[in-house]
Amino acid sequence: MRYISTRDKTVSLKASQAIIQGISKDGGLFVPEAIPLVDLDKLKDLDYKALAYEIMKGFLTDFSEEDLKDCIGNAYNDKFEMPEIAPIAQVGEKFYLELYHGPTIAFKDMALSILPHLLKTAMKINGIKEEVVILTATSGDTGKAALEGFANVDKIKIVVFFPENGVSEIQKLQMKTQTGDNTFVVGINGNFDDAQNGVKKLFNDGEFVSALKNEGYILSSANSINIGRLVPQIVYYFHSYLTLLREDKLGEGEKINICVPTGNFGNILAAYYAKKMGLPVNKFICASNDNKVLTDFFTTGIYDRRRDLKLTSSPSMDILISSNLERFLFHMSGNDDGLISSIMKGLAEEGYYQFDKEKLVDFFGAYADEDEVFKTIGQVFNKYNYLLDTHTAVATSAYEKYEFEYNDDSKVIIASTASPFKFASNVAQAIGIGVRDLDEFKIVDTLAQKSGLEVPVAVSSLKDKKIIHNNKCNKEEMKNMVLDFLKVGVNND
Ligand SMILES: *Cc1c(COP(=O)(O)O)cnc(C)c1O
C-alpha cells in the first residue's frame, strides 16, 4: 500500500513514511492509493483489538504483525473506561456510538492513544535517528488527547497551539495542567483556523525546517491531516455495526446511515473509508454548527470560507477550513491531483471553490444553530434521561432535519464525540440548571447529581492540578515560540 499526495500523485510513500512526514511537501495530504476490502463475515466475532488489527493491517502494510499488534495493545487497554472501548447506547430509535470513554473524554482519544505508538514504530522501521517534534493546532480536544498520548514519550516533543478564547474552561484546564518535560502548550490570539494555518505554514517554512534539522529535529503532525490518525478511526464504525448485528438490532447486510458532528472532516472521512472497505452504509449525514460551510457545500457544491468564524457551544467544530475534505474530493474526482491543486489554490487565494455537486450524492449536509443545540439536549434528556454533549446535540438535531426532509427510515448510528462533562456549563444550562454563580467544578457536580452520571476522573482530577503552561502569543509569533521552546536559533539579524 502506497500513499500519494492529493496535489501530486507522483509523490508516493510507504505508510510509515507518510505517518512520519504528516503532510506532503506540495501542501497536499497523503491518501491511500487504493482502499482494501474486508469480508464482514470474518470480522463478526472479533473484539475491538482483534478487529483493529484486521482493519489496520490493510493500510499499514509495512508494519510487521507483531509491531502493529503491540501498538494496538498499548493503545486500547484500561486507559479506556470499558473493555468494549466504544460502547453503543440506544436512545429511542437512534444508536449513539460513544467515542468518549478514553483518557481525555473526547473521540480524539480513539486515534491519539495509538498514534504515538504508530509513530515510534514508523521511526524504528525507517531508522530515524532525529528527535521528532509534533506540531499541533487544536480546537480543544486534539490538543489534550495528543499531549496525553505523547507526554514523556522518549525522543518526541509535542507543541500544541489552541485559540485562547475558543475552547471550553475544562478543555483549557486540561491542556494547561499537562505534565511532561517534552510538552509545550500555547494559547494564541486568534481562532482555530489561525492556529491551523500557522502550523501548516511552519511545515512549509524551509528556513524553519532546516534550522530544526541542524539541531537534530524533524517535524511531524498529530492533526487529522496525519494518515496515522485516520486509519484507527475506521475501526469503530465496523465495531459498532458488527455489535448491532450480533445483538440482532440490524439484519444481515442492512444499510445504515451514519451521522457525524463534523469539524475538520476527519471522523466522517473515516466512516466513508469504512464504506469503501465494505461496510453497508446508505447515507452520510455531515452535521455542522453555526459555522455551516460544509452544509452549504453539500447543498450547493460551492465551498466558501468568506465569512466570519462564530464561537459556538460546540467549539471543536468551530472551523471554516475542513482540511480532510481535500482527501474526500480527491477520491470523488477520480484522483484528479491537478483539479485538487487548483481548487485548493482557489480556496487559499480567493476564499472559495466550486465542485461538481453530482459527485457528492452519498452525503447530506445539515446544521443546527445554538437554539436548536440547547433545545435538543433538553428534549433528549427529558424524554430519555440521556445526556448529550453539545457536539453530539448538533448531530442529533441535524439528523432530525434530514429524516424529516427525506423521509428516510434507515437506522442511524450517530457519532457521540464528547462527554457532556467536557462542556458542562452549556449542557447544564440546556437541562435547566442555573449556572450564573457557580464555578466550573460546582457546575460539574450539579450536572452529575441531576443526570445521575458519575463525574469522569478526567474532570474531577483537574481540581487539584497545577497550571504548568501559561504561554500566549499572536499568530505571527508561533514560529518564535517553537524555536524558543526547542532552544534553536535562526539567523534573524
Ligand atoms: C474534533 C471533534 C469533532 C470534529 O471531528 P472532525 O474529525 O474534526 O470532523 C467533533 N466533536 C468533538 C467533540 C471533537 O473533539
Short mmCIF file of C-alpha atoms and ligand atoms in Angstrom, two decimals:
data_model
loop_
_atom_site.label_atom_id
_atom_site.label_comp_id
_atom_site.label_asym_id
_atom_site.label_seq_id
_atom_site.Cartn_x
_atom_site.Cartn_y
_atom_site.Cartn_z
CA MET A 1 0.00 0.00 0.00
CA ARG A 2 1.37 3.37 -1.05
CA TYR A 3 0.20 6.83 0.00
CA ILE A 4 0.03 9.53 -2.63
CA SER A 5 -0.32 13.29 -2.34
CA THR A 6 -3.70 14.82 -3.22
CA ARG A 7 -1.83 17.57 -5.08
CA ASP A 8 0.76 15.45 -6.88
CA LYS A 9 0.15 11.75 -7.48
CA THR A 10 3.77 11.13 -8.36
CA VAL A 11 4.65 11.64 -4.68
CA SER A 12 4.25 8.16 -3.24
CA LEU A 13 5.31 6.95 0.22
CA LYS A 14 5.02 3.88 2.40
CA ALA A 15 2.61 4.11 5.35
CA SER A 16 5.37 4.56 7.92
CA GLN A 17 6.91 7.38 5.91
CA ALA A 18 3.55 9.14 5.48
CA ILE A 19 2.96 8.93 9.23
CA ILE A 20 6.34 10.50 10.00
CA GLN A 21 6.04 13.22 7.38
CA GLY A 22 2.41 14.12 8.20
CA ILE A 23 1.78 16.34 5.19
CA SER A 24 3.21 16.30 1.67
CA LYS A 25 5.76 18.96 0.71
CA ASP A 26 3.42 20.24 -2.02
CA GLY A 27 0.85 21.06 0.66
CA GLY A 28 -1.29 18.05 -0.28
CA LEU A 29 -2.46 15.34 2.08
CA PHE A 30 -1.50 11.68 1.83
CA VAL A 31 -4.25 9.31 0.75
CA PRO A 32 -4.21 5.55 0.28
CA GLU A 33 -3.77 4.77 -3.36
CA ALA A 34 -6.49 2.10 -3.12
CA ILE A 35 -8.86 1.12 -0.29
CA PRO A 36 -8.52 -2.50 0.89
CA LEU A 37 -11.67 -4.64 1.01
CA VAL A 38 -12.67 -6.76 4.00
CA ASP A 39 -15.07 -9.66 4.45
CA LEU A 40 -17.61 -8.70 7.14
CA ASP A 41 -18.40 -12.35 7.88
CA LYS A 42 -14.84 -12.98 9.00
CA LEU A 43 -14.83 -9.96 11.33
CA LYS A 44 -18.11 -10.66 13.06
CA ASP A 45 -16.94 -12.13 16.34
CA LEU A 46 -13.75 -10.15 16.89
CA ASP A 47 -13.21 -7.94 19.92
CA TYR A 48 -12.06 -4.33 19.48
CA LYS A 49 -8.34 -5.09 19.39
CA ALA A 50 -8.57 -8.05 17.05
CA LEU A 51 -10.86 -6.08 14.76
CA ALA A 52 -8.48 -3.11 14.85
CA TYR A 53 -5.70 -5.37 13.64
CA GLU A 54 -7.77 -6.76 10.75
CA ILE A 55 -8.80 -3.28 9.60
CA MET A 56 -5.47 -1.52 10.08
CA LYS A 57 -3.21 -4.16 8.57
CA GLY A 58 -4.60 -3.43 5.10
CA PHE A 59 -3.45 0.18 5.40
CA LEU A 60 -0.19 -0.14 7.32
CA THR A 61 1.39 -2.79 5.16
CA ASP A 62 4.98 -2.02 6.10
CA PHE A 63 4.30 -2.65 9.81
CA SER A 64 5.04 -6.20 10.97
CA GLU A 65 2.19 -8.17 12.54
CA GLU A 66 3.94 -8.13 15.90
CA ASP A 67 4.59 -4.37 15.82
CA LEU A 68 1.05 -3.47 14.81
CA LYS A 69 -0.46 -5.76 17.44
CA ASP A 70 1.81 -4.16 20.05
CA CYS A 71 0.66 -0.69 19.02
CA ILE A 72 -2.98 -1.74 19.30
CA GLY A 73 -2.46 -3.48 22.64
CA ASN A 74 -0.70 -0.45 24.12
CA ALA A 75 -3.47 1.90 22.99
CA TYR A 76 -6.81 0.19 23.62
CA ASN A 77 -6.35 -1.05 27.17
CA ASP A 78 -7.56 0.02 30.61
CA LYS A 79 -6.95 3.67 29.75
CA PHE A 80 -10.50 3.31 28.42
CA GLU A 81 -13.41 3.07 30.83
CA MET A 82 -14.77 -0.19 29.43
CA PRO A 83 -13.36 -3.21 27.62
CA GLU A 84 -15.58 -2.72 24.57
CA ILE A 85 -13.72 0.65 24.14
CA ALA A 86 -16.56 2.30 22.20
CA PRO A 87 -19.98 1.22 23.54
CA ILE A 88 -23.32 1.91 21.85
CA ALA A 89 -26.32 3.43 23.58
CA GLN A 90 -29.75 3.01 22.07
CA VAL A 91 -31.82 6.13 22.68
CA GLY A 92 -35.28 5.88 21.18
CA GLU A 93 -34.71 4.80 17.59
CA LYS A 94 -31.17 6.12 17.37
CA PHE A 95 -27.87 4.41 18.13
CA TYR A 96 -25.20 6.57 19.74
CA LEU A 97 -21.66 5.36 19.23
CA GLU A 98 -19.97 6.69 22.38
CA LEU A 99 -16.43 7.56 21.43
CA TYR A 100 -15.60 9.46 24.60
CA HIS A 101 -14.61 6.86 27.17
CA GLY A 102 -10.86 7.37 26.76
CA PRO A 103 -8.43 9.33 28.96
CA THR A 104 -9.42 12.82 27.77
CA ILE A 105 -13.15 12.09 27.31
CA ALA A 106 -13.44 13.08 23.64
CA PHE A 107 -13.32 10.98 20.50
CA LYS A 108 -9.81 12.18 19.68
CA ASP A 109 -8.56 9.54 22.13
CA MET A 110 -9.66 6.83 19.71
CA ALA A 111 -6.82 7.79 17.37
CA LEU A 112 -4.41 9.71 19.58
CA SER A 113 -3.96 6.89 22.05
CA ILE A 114 -2.44 4.82 19.24
CA LEU A 115 -0.69 7.49 17.12
CA PRO A 116 2.38 7.79 19.40
CA HIS A 117 2.92 4.02 19.14
CA LEU A 118 2.48 4.09 15.38
CA LEU A 119 4.93 6.97 15.10
CA LYS A 120 7.57 5.30 17.28
CA THR A 121 7.25 2.14 15.22
CA ALA A 122 7.45 4.13 11.99
CA MET A 123 10.67 5.76 13.24
CA LYS A 124 12.09 2.34 14.02
CA ILE A 125 11.14 0.98 10.58
CA ASN A 126 12.85 3.92 8.87
CA GLY A 127 15.88 4.06 11.15
CA ILE A 128 15.17 7.69 12.11
CA LYS A 129 17.82 8.98 14.49
CA GLU A 130 16.49 12.51 14.90
CA GLU A 131 14.09 13.63 17.59
CA VAL A 132 10.54 14.25 16.35
CA VAL A 133 8.71 17.49 17.12
CA ILE A 134 4.94 17.17 16.88
CA LEU A 135 3.33 20.49 15.94
CA THR A 136 -0.39 20.57 16.58
CA ALA A 137 -3.21 23.05 16.22
CA THR A 138 -6.28 22.28 18.27
CA SER A 139 -9.86 23.43 18.57
CA GLY A 140 -9.71 21.96 22.07
CA ASP A 141 -9.86 18.18 22.04
CA THR A 142 -6.95 17.13 19.81
CA GLY A 143 -4.55 19.17 21.95
CA LYS A 144 -5.23 17.37 25.19
CA ALA A 145 -5.53 13.94 23.61
CA ALA A 146 -2.21 14.43 21.81
CA LEU A 147 -0.49 15.77 24.95
CA GLU A 148 -1.75 12.81 26.92
CA GLY A 149 -0.59 10.37 24.24
CA PHE A 150 2.84 11.89 23.69
CA ALA A 151 3.78 13.14 27.19
CA ASN A 152 7.07 11.61 28.34
CA VAL A 153 7.48 9.61 25.15
CA ASP A 154 11.18 9.28 24.54
CA LYS A 155 12.66 11.15 21.51
CA ILE A 156 9.43 13.06 20.84
CA LYS A 157 8.49 16.62 21.75
CA ILE A 158 4.98 17.97 21.41
CA VAL A 159 3.85 21.56 20.88
CA VAL A 160 0.14 22.47 20.98
CA PHE A 161 -1.42 25.76 19.84
CA PHE A 162 -5.02 26.46 20.85
CA PRO A 163 -7.27 29.53 20.38
CA GLU A 164 -7.09 31.26 23.78
CA ASN A 165 -10.73 32.33 23.65
CA GLY A 166 -12.14 29.46 21.61
CA VAL A 167 -12.16 26.45 23.93
CA SER A 168 -14.22 25.42 26.97
CA GLU A 169 -12.96 26.01 30.54
CA ILE A 170 -12.43 22.29 31.07
CA GLN A 171 -10.56 21.95 27.78
CA LYS A 172 -8.28 24.85 28.70
CA LEU A 173 -7.57 23.45 32.15
CA GLN A 174 -6.85 20.02 30.72
CA MET A 175 -4.16 21.45 28.46
CA LYS A 176 -2.65 23.99 30.84
CA THR A 177 -2.13 21.39 33.56
CA GLN A 178 -0.36 18.90 31.29
CA THR A 179 2.81 17.45 32.81
CA GLY A 180 5.84 16.11 30.95
CA ASP A 181 9.06 17.98 30.11
CA ASN A 182 8.55 17.27 26.43
CA THR A 183 5.22 19.15 26.30
CA PHE A 184 4.61 22.79 25.38
CA VAL A 185 1.20 24.48 25.24
CA VAL A 186 0.47 27.94 23.83
CA GLY A 187 -2.77 29.91 23.65
CA ILE A 188 -2.93 32.14 20.58
CA ASN A 189 -4.81 35.36 19.98
CA GLY A 190 -6.86 34.06 17.10
CA ASN A 191 -9.23 31.27 16.18
CA PHE A 192 -8.68 27.64 15.26
CA ASP A 193 -8.19 28.40 11.56
CA ASP A 194 -5.39 30.83 12.51
CA ALA A 195 -3.75 28.12 14.61
CA GLN A 196 -4.12 25.50 11.87
CA ASN A 197 -2.86 27.85 9.14
CA GLY A 198 0.08 28.88 11.34
CA VAL A 199 1.07 25.26 11.86
CA LYS A 200 0.72 24.41 8.16
CA LYS A 201 2.92 27.42 7.36
CA LEU A 202 5.64 26.21 9.70
CA PHE A 203 5.68 22.84 7.96
CA ASN A 204 6.33 24.64 4.67
CA ASP A 205 8.84 27.18 6.05
CA GLY A 206 12.15 25.98 4.60
CA GLU A 207 14.31 28.11 6.88
CA PHE A 208 12.48 26.91 9.97
CA VAL A 209 12.61 23.27 8.93
CA SER A 210 16.33 23.36 8.20
CA ALA A 211 17.14 25.25 11.42
CA LEU A 212 15.43 22.40 13.27
CA LYS A 213 17.10 19.77 11.17
CA ASN A 214 20.53 21.21 12.05
CA GLU A 215 19.72 20.68 15.72
CA GLY A 216 18.58 17.10 15.12
CA TYR A 217 14.82 17.65 14.98
CA ILE A 218 12.27 16.66 12.36
CA LEU A 219 8.64 17.77 12.28
CA SER A 220 5.50 15.68 12.36
CA SER A 221 1.84 16.28 12.98
CA ALA A 222 -0.82 14.89 15.31
CA ASN A 223 -3.65 16.64 13.49
CA SER A 224 -6.08 14.64 11.43
CA ILE A 225 -4.05 15.53 8.36
CA ASN A 226 -1.88 12.63 9.57
CA ILE A 227 -2.94 9.36 7.99
CA GLY A 228 -1.95 7.65 11.25
CA ARG A 229 -5.00 9.26 12.82
CA LEU A 230 -7.50 8.44 10.13
CA VAL A 231 -6.82 4.73 9.87
CA PRO A 232 -7.58 3.88 13.54
CA GLN A 233 -10.86 5.82 13.24
CA ILE A 234 -12.20 3.40 10.63
CA VAL A 235 -12.23 0.61 13.21
CA TYR A 236 -15.08 1.83 15.41
CA TYR A 237 -17.53 2.13 12.55
CA PHE A 238 -17.06 -1.58 11.83
CA HIS A 239 -17.13 -2.35 15.54
CA SER A 240 -20.45 -0.59 16.06
CA TYR A 241 -22.08 -2.16 13.01
CA LEU A 242 -20.92 -5.65 13.97
CA THR A 243 -22.07 -5.17 17.55
CA LEU A 244 -25.55 -4.19 16.39
CA LEU A 245 -25.55 -7.18 14.04
CA ARG A 246 -24.65 -9.56 16.88
CA GLU A 247 -27.40 -8.07 19.04
CA ASP A 248 -29.92 -8.57 16.22
CA LYS A 249 -30.55 -4.85 16.04
CA LEU A 250 -29.53 -4.91 12.39
CA GLY A 251 -30.26 -7.51 9.73
CA GLU A 252 -27.57 -9.18 7.64
CA GLY A 253 -26.38 -6.65 5.03
CA GLU A 254 -28.77 -3.95 6.26
CA LYS A 255 -27.64 -0.49 5.23
CA ILE A 256 -27.34 2.13 7.93
CA ASN A 257 -26.97 5.88 7.96
CA ILE A 258 -24.01 7.43 9.71
CA CYS A 259 -24.28 10.92 11.17
CA VAL A 260 -21.14 12.71 12.36
CA PRO A 261 -20.71 16.09 14.04
CA THR A 262 -18.03 17.45 11.76
CA GLY A 263 -15.21 19.96 12.00
CA ASN A 264 -12.07 19.04 10.12
CA PHE A 265 -13.88 16.22 8.25
CA GLY A 266 -11.63 13.50 9.71
CA ASN A 267 -14.17 11.41 11.56
CA ILE A 268 -16.69 11.32 8.75
CA LEU A 269 -13.95 10.59 6.21
CA ALA A 270 -13.02 7.51 8.25
CA ALA A 271 -16.68 6.43 8.00
CA TYR A 272 -16.51 6.88 4.24
CA TYR A 273 -13.37 4.71 4.10
CA ALA A 274 -15.28 2.09 6.09
CA LYS A 275 -17.96 2.06 3.41
CA LYS A 276 -15.33 1.71 0.69
CA MET A 277 -13.97 -1.30 2.59
CA GLY A 278 -17.35 -2.99 2.58
CA LEU A 279 -19.47 -1.56 5.42
CA PRO A 280 -23.12 -1.32 4.30
CA VAL A 281 -23.85 2.41 4.52
CA ASN A 282 -26.76 4.23 2.95
CA LYS A 283 -26.16 7.96 3.61
CA PHE A 284 -23.59 10.02 5.44
CA ILE A 285 -25.02 13.00 7.26
CA CYS A 286 -22.41 15.68 7.79
CA ALA A 287 -23.56 17.82 10.71
CA SER A 288 -22.31 21.36 11.31
CA ASN A 289 -22.95 24.06 13.88
CA ASP A 290 -23.48 27.74 13.01
CA ASN A 291 -20.20 27.59 11.07
CA LYS A 292 -22.04 25.76 8.32
CA VAL A 293 -19.54 25.92 5.46
CA LEU A 294 -19.96 22.18 4.89
CA THR A 295 -23.77 22.29 4.91
CA ASP A 296 -23.61 24.94 2.22
CA PHE A 297 -21.03 22.94 0.31
CA PHE A 298 -23.10 19.75 0.20
CA THR A 299 -26.17 21.78 -0.75
CA THR A 300 -24.64 23.93 -3.50
CA GLY A 301 -21.26 22.43 -4.44
CA ILE A 302 -19.63 25.75 -3.51
CA TYR A 303 -17.14 25.81 -0.66
CA ASP A 304 -16.94 29.35 0.62
CA ARG A 305 -14.92 30.32 3.67
CA ARG A 306 -15.50 34.05 3.15
CA ARG A 307 -17.43 34.59 6.37
CA ASP A 308 -16.62 35.26 10.00
CA LEU A 309 -15.98 32.32 12.28
CA LYS A 310 -18.56 32.17 15.05
CA LEU A 311 -17.71 30.94 18.53
CA THR A 312 -20.37 28.40 19.50
CA SER A 313 -21.13 25.98 22.32
CA SER A 314 -19.53 23.23 20.19
CA PRO A 315 -16.02 24.72 19.89
CA SER A 316 -14.43 21.58 18.44
CA MET A 317 -16.47 22.25 15.30
CA ASP A 318 -15.73 25.98 15.06
CA ILE A 319 -13.81 25.65 11.83
CA LEU A 320 -14.12 27.23 8.39
CA ILE A 321 -11.44 25.22 6.60
CA SER A 322 -12.08 21.49 6.86
CA SER A 323 -8.72 20.03 5.88
CA ASN A 324 -9.77 16.45 5.26
CA LEU A 325 -12.41 17.42 2.73
CA GLU A 326 -9.45 17.69 0.35
CA ARG A 327 -8.94 13.93 0.65
CA PHE A 328 -12.60 13.21 0.00
CA LEU A 329 -12.69 15.43 -3.08
CA PHE A 330 -9.54 13.79 -4.41
CA HIS A 331 -11.30 10.41 -4.28
CA MET A 332 -14.56 11.84 -5.68
CA SER A 333 -12.75 13.45 -8.59
CA GLY A 334 -11.20 10.14 -9.62
CA ASN A 335 -7.77 11.03 -8.18
CA ASP A 336 -7.51 14.26 -10.18
CA ASP A 337 -4.49 15.87 -8.50
CA GLY A 338 -4.49 18.79 -10.97
CA LEU A 339 -8.07 19.68 -10.09
CA ILE A 340 -7.40 19.42 -6.35
CA SER A 341 -4.30 21.63 -6.61
CA SER A 342 -6.24 24.26 -8.46
CA ILE A 343 -9.31 24.31 -6.18
CA MET A 344 -7.09 24.43 -3.09
CA LYS A 345 -5.22 27.33 -4.63
CA GLY A 346 -8.60 28.96 -5.21
CA LEU A 347 -9.51 28.43 -1.58
CA ALA A 348 -6.26 29.96 -0.35
CA GLU A 349 -6.30 32.92 -2.73
CA GLU A 350 -9.96 33.69 -3.43
CA GLY A 351 -11.56 32.06 -0.40
CA TYR A 352 -13.83 29.67 -2.29
CA TYR A 353 -14.13 26.99 -4.94
CA GLN A 354 -16.79 25.03 -6.79
CA PHE A 355 -17.01 21.25 -7.13
CA ASP A 356 -19.30 19.06 -9.22
CA LYS A 357 -22.31 18.57 -6.94
CA GLU A 358 -23.40 15.39 -8.73
CA LYS A 359 -20.38 13.63 -7.28
CA LEU A 360 -21.46 14.28 -3.68
CA VAL A 361 -24.75 12.36 -3.62
CA ASP A 362 -23.86 9.97 -0.77
CA PHE A 363 -23.51 12.92 1.55
CA PHE A 364 -26.12 15.16 3.06
CA GLY A 365 -25.18 18.33 4.92
CA ALA A 366 -27.32 19.75 7.72
CA TYR A 367 -26.66 22.11 10.57
CA ALA A 368 -28.04 23.13 13.94
CA ASP A 369 -27.99 26.66 15.35
CA GLU A 370 -27.34 27.42 19.01
CA ASP A 371 -31.00 27.43 19.93
CA GLU A 372 -31.54 24.03 18.39
CA VAL A 373 -28.50 22.61 20.17
CA PHE A 374 -29.74 23.66 23.60
CA LYS A 375 -33.31 22.51 22.86
CA THR A 376 -32.09 19.13 21.64
CA ILE A 377 -30.05 18.49 24.79
CA GLY A 378 -33.06 19.41 26.93
CA GLN A 379 -35.55 17.31 24.94
CA VAL A 380 -33.41 14.18 24.78
CA PHE A 381 -32.67 14.43 28.49
CA ASN A 382 -36.30 14.93 29.46
CA LYS A 383 -37.57 12.17 27.24
CA TYR A 384 -34.87 9.51 27.64
CA ASN A 385 -32.77 10.61 30.60
CA TYR A 386 -29.76 10.51 28.26
CA LEU A 387 -27.29 13.38 28.32
CA LEU A 388 -25.79 14.65 25.05
CA ASP A 389 -22.81 16.93 24.85
CA THR A 390 -23.14 19.99 22.61
CA HIS A 391 -21.38 18.40 19.60
CA THR A 392 -23.50 15.28 19.69
CA ALA A 393 -26.56 17.50 20.04
CA VAL A 394 -25.58 19.28 16.80
CA ALA A 395 -25.54 15.89 15.09
CA THR A 396 -28.85 14.83 16.61
CA SER A 397 -30.64 17.99 15.55
CA ALA A 398 -29.12 17.88 12.07
CA TYR A 399 -30.16 14.26 11.70
CA GLU A 400 -33.73 15.05 12.62
CA LYS A 401 -33.81 17.65 9.86
CA TYR A 402 -32.50 15.11 7.38
CA GLU A 403 -35.05 12.48 8.46
CA PHE A 404 -37.86 14.98 8.16
CA GLU A 405 -36.83 16.20 4.74
CA TYR A 406 -36.12 12.80 3.17
CA ASN A 407 -38.48 10.50 4.99
CA ASP A 408 -35.63 8.00 5.28
CA ASP A 409 -36.40 5.26 7.80
CA SER A 410 -32.93 3.65 7.75
CA LYS A 411 -31.42 3.07 11.15
CA VAL A 412 -28.76 5.54 12.16
CA ILE A 413 -25.51 5.49 14.07
CA ILE A 414 -24.69 8.93 15.45
CA ALA A 415 -21.08 9.51 16.46
CA SER A 416 -21.13 10.78 20.03
CA THR A 417 -17.88 12.67 20.22
CA ALA A 418 -17.51 14.08 23.71
CA SER A 419 -18.57 13.56 27.30
CA PRO A 420 -21.20 16.10 28.40
CA PHE A 421 -18.90 16.93 31.33
CA LYS A 422 -16.35 18.41 28.97
CA PHE A 423 -18.84 21.14 28.08
CA ALA A 424 -20.51 21.18 31.46
CA SER A 425 -21.63 24.77 31.64
CA ASN A 426 -23.59 24.73 28.38
CA VAL A 427 -25.00 21.25 28.92
CA ALA A 428 -26.11 22.19 32.44
CA GLN A 429 -27.93 25.27 31.17
CA ALA A 430 -29.63 23.20 28.50
CA ILE A 431 -31.21 20.94 31.12
CA GLY A 432 -32.32 23.84 33.27
CA ILE A 433 -29.52 24.21 35.81
CA GLY A 434 -28.83 27.85 36.73
CA VAL A 435 -25.07 28.32 36.39
CA ARG A 436 -24.61 32.02 36.93
CA ASP A 437 -22.96 31.99 40.33
CA LEU A 438 -21.36 28.59 40.11
CA ASP A 439 -17.71 27.84 39.33
CA GLU A 440 -16.93 25.17 36.74
CA PHE A 441 -16.47 22.36 39.28
CA LYS A 442 -19.69 23.20 41.09
CA ILE A 443 -21.46 23.06 37.72
CA VAL A 444 -19.92 19.68 37.05
CA ASP A 445 -21.14 18.36 40.42
CA THR A 446 -24.63 19.70 39.89
CA LEU A 447 -24.73 18.15 36.44
CA ALA A 448 -23.71 14.80 37.90
CA GLN A 449 -26.42 14.98 40.57
CA LYS A 450 -29.17 15.89 38.17
CA SER A 451 -28.21 13.35 35.50
CA GLY A 452 -27.25 10.53 37.85
CA LEU A 453 -23.95 10.16 35.99
CA GLU A 454 -20.59 9.93 37.66
CA VAL A 455 -18.10 12.77 37.11
CA PRO A 456 -15.32 11.35 34.91
CA VAL A 457 -11.91 11.23 36.62
CA ALA A 458 -10.51 13.26 33.70
CA VAL A 459 -12.59 16.17 35.01
CA SER A 460 -12.62 15.66 38.79
CA SER A 461 -8.83 15.28 38.91
CA LEU A 462 -8.34 18.71 37.31
CA LYS A 463 -9.35 20.44 40.51
CA ASP A 464 -6.06 19.70 42.24
CA LYS A 465 -3.72 20.06 39.31
CA LYS A 466 -1.22 22.91 38.97
CA ILE A 467 -1.24 25.23 35.97
CA ILE A 468 2.01 24.48 34.18
CA HIS A 469 1.60 26.21 30.82
CA ASN A 470 0.73 29.89 30.71
CA ASN A 471 2.14 30.85 27.32
CA LYS A 472 0.31 33.20 24.99
CA CYS A 473 1.26 34.64 21.62
CA ASN A 474 -0.01 36.32 18.46
CA LYS A 475 -0.35 34.17 15.37
CA GLU A 476 2.73 35.84 13.85
CA GLU A 477 4.83 34.68 16.81
CA MET A 478 4.16 30.95 16.61
CA LYS A 479 7.47 30.24 14.92
CA ASN A 480 9.49 32.01 17.60
CA MET A 481 7.58 30.24 20.36
CA VAL A 482 8.60 26.88 18.92
CA LEU A 483 12.21 27.93 18.39
CA ASP A 484 12.42 29.21 21.97
CA PHE A 485 10.98 26.02 23.39
CA LEU A 486 13.44 23.91 21.41
CA LYS A 487 16.26 26.40 22.12
CA VAL A 488 17.00 26.61 18.40
CA GLY A 489 18.39 29.84 16.96
CA VAL A 490 17.87 31.16 13.43
CA ASN A 491 19.81 33.94 11.78
CA ASN A 492 17.42 36.82 12.00
CA ASP A 493 19.99 39.60 12.04
C1 LIG B 1 -12.73 17.06 16.80
C2 LIG B 1 -14.14 16.97 17.22
C3 LIG B 1 -15.18 16.97 16.30
C4 LIG B 1 -14.94 17.12 14.82
O1 LIG B 1 -14.29 16.00 14.26
P1 LIG B 1 -13.53 16.10 12.86
O2 LIG B 1 -12.87 14.81 12.68
O3 LIG B 1 -12.56 17.24 13.01
O4 LIG B 1 -14.57 16.41 11.84
C5 LIG B 1 -16.48 16.83 16.76
N1 LIG B 1 -16.74 16.74 18.08
C6 LIG B 1 -15.76 16.75 19.00
C7 LIG B 1 -16.13 16.67 20.44
C8 LIG B 1 -14.43 16.85 18.61
O5 LIG B 1 -13.46 16.85 19.54
#
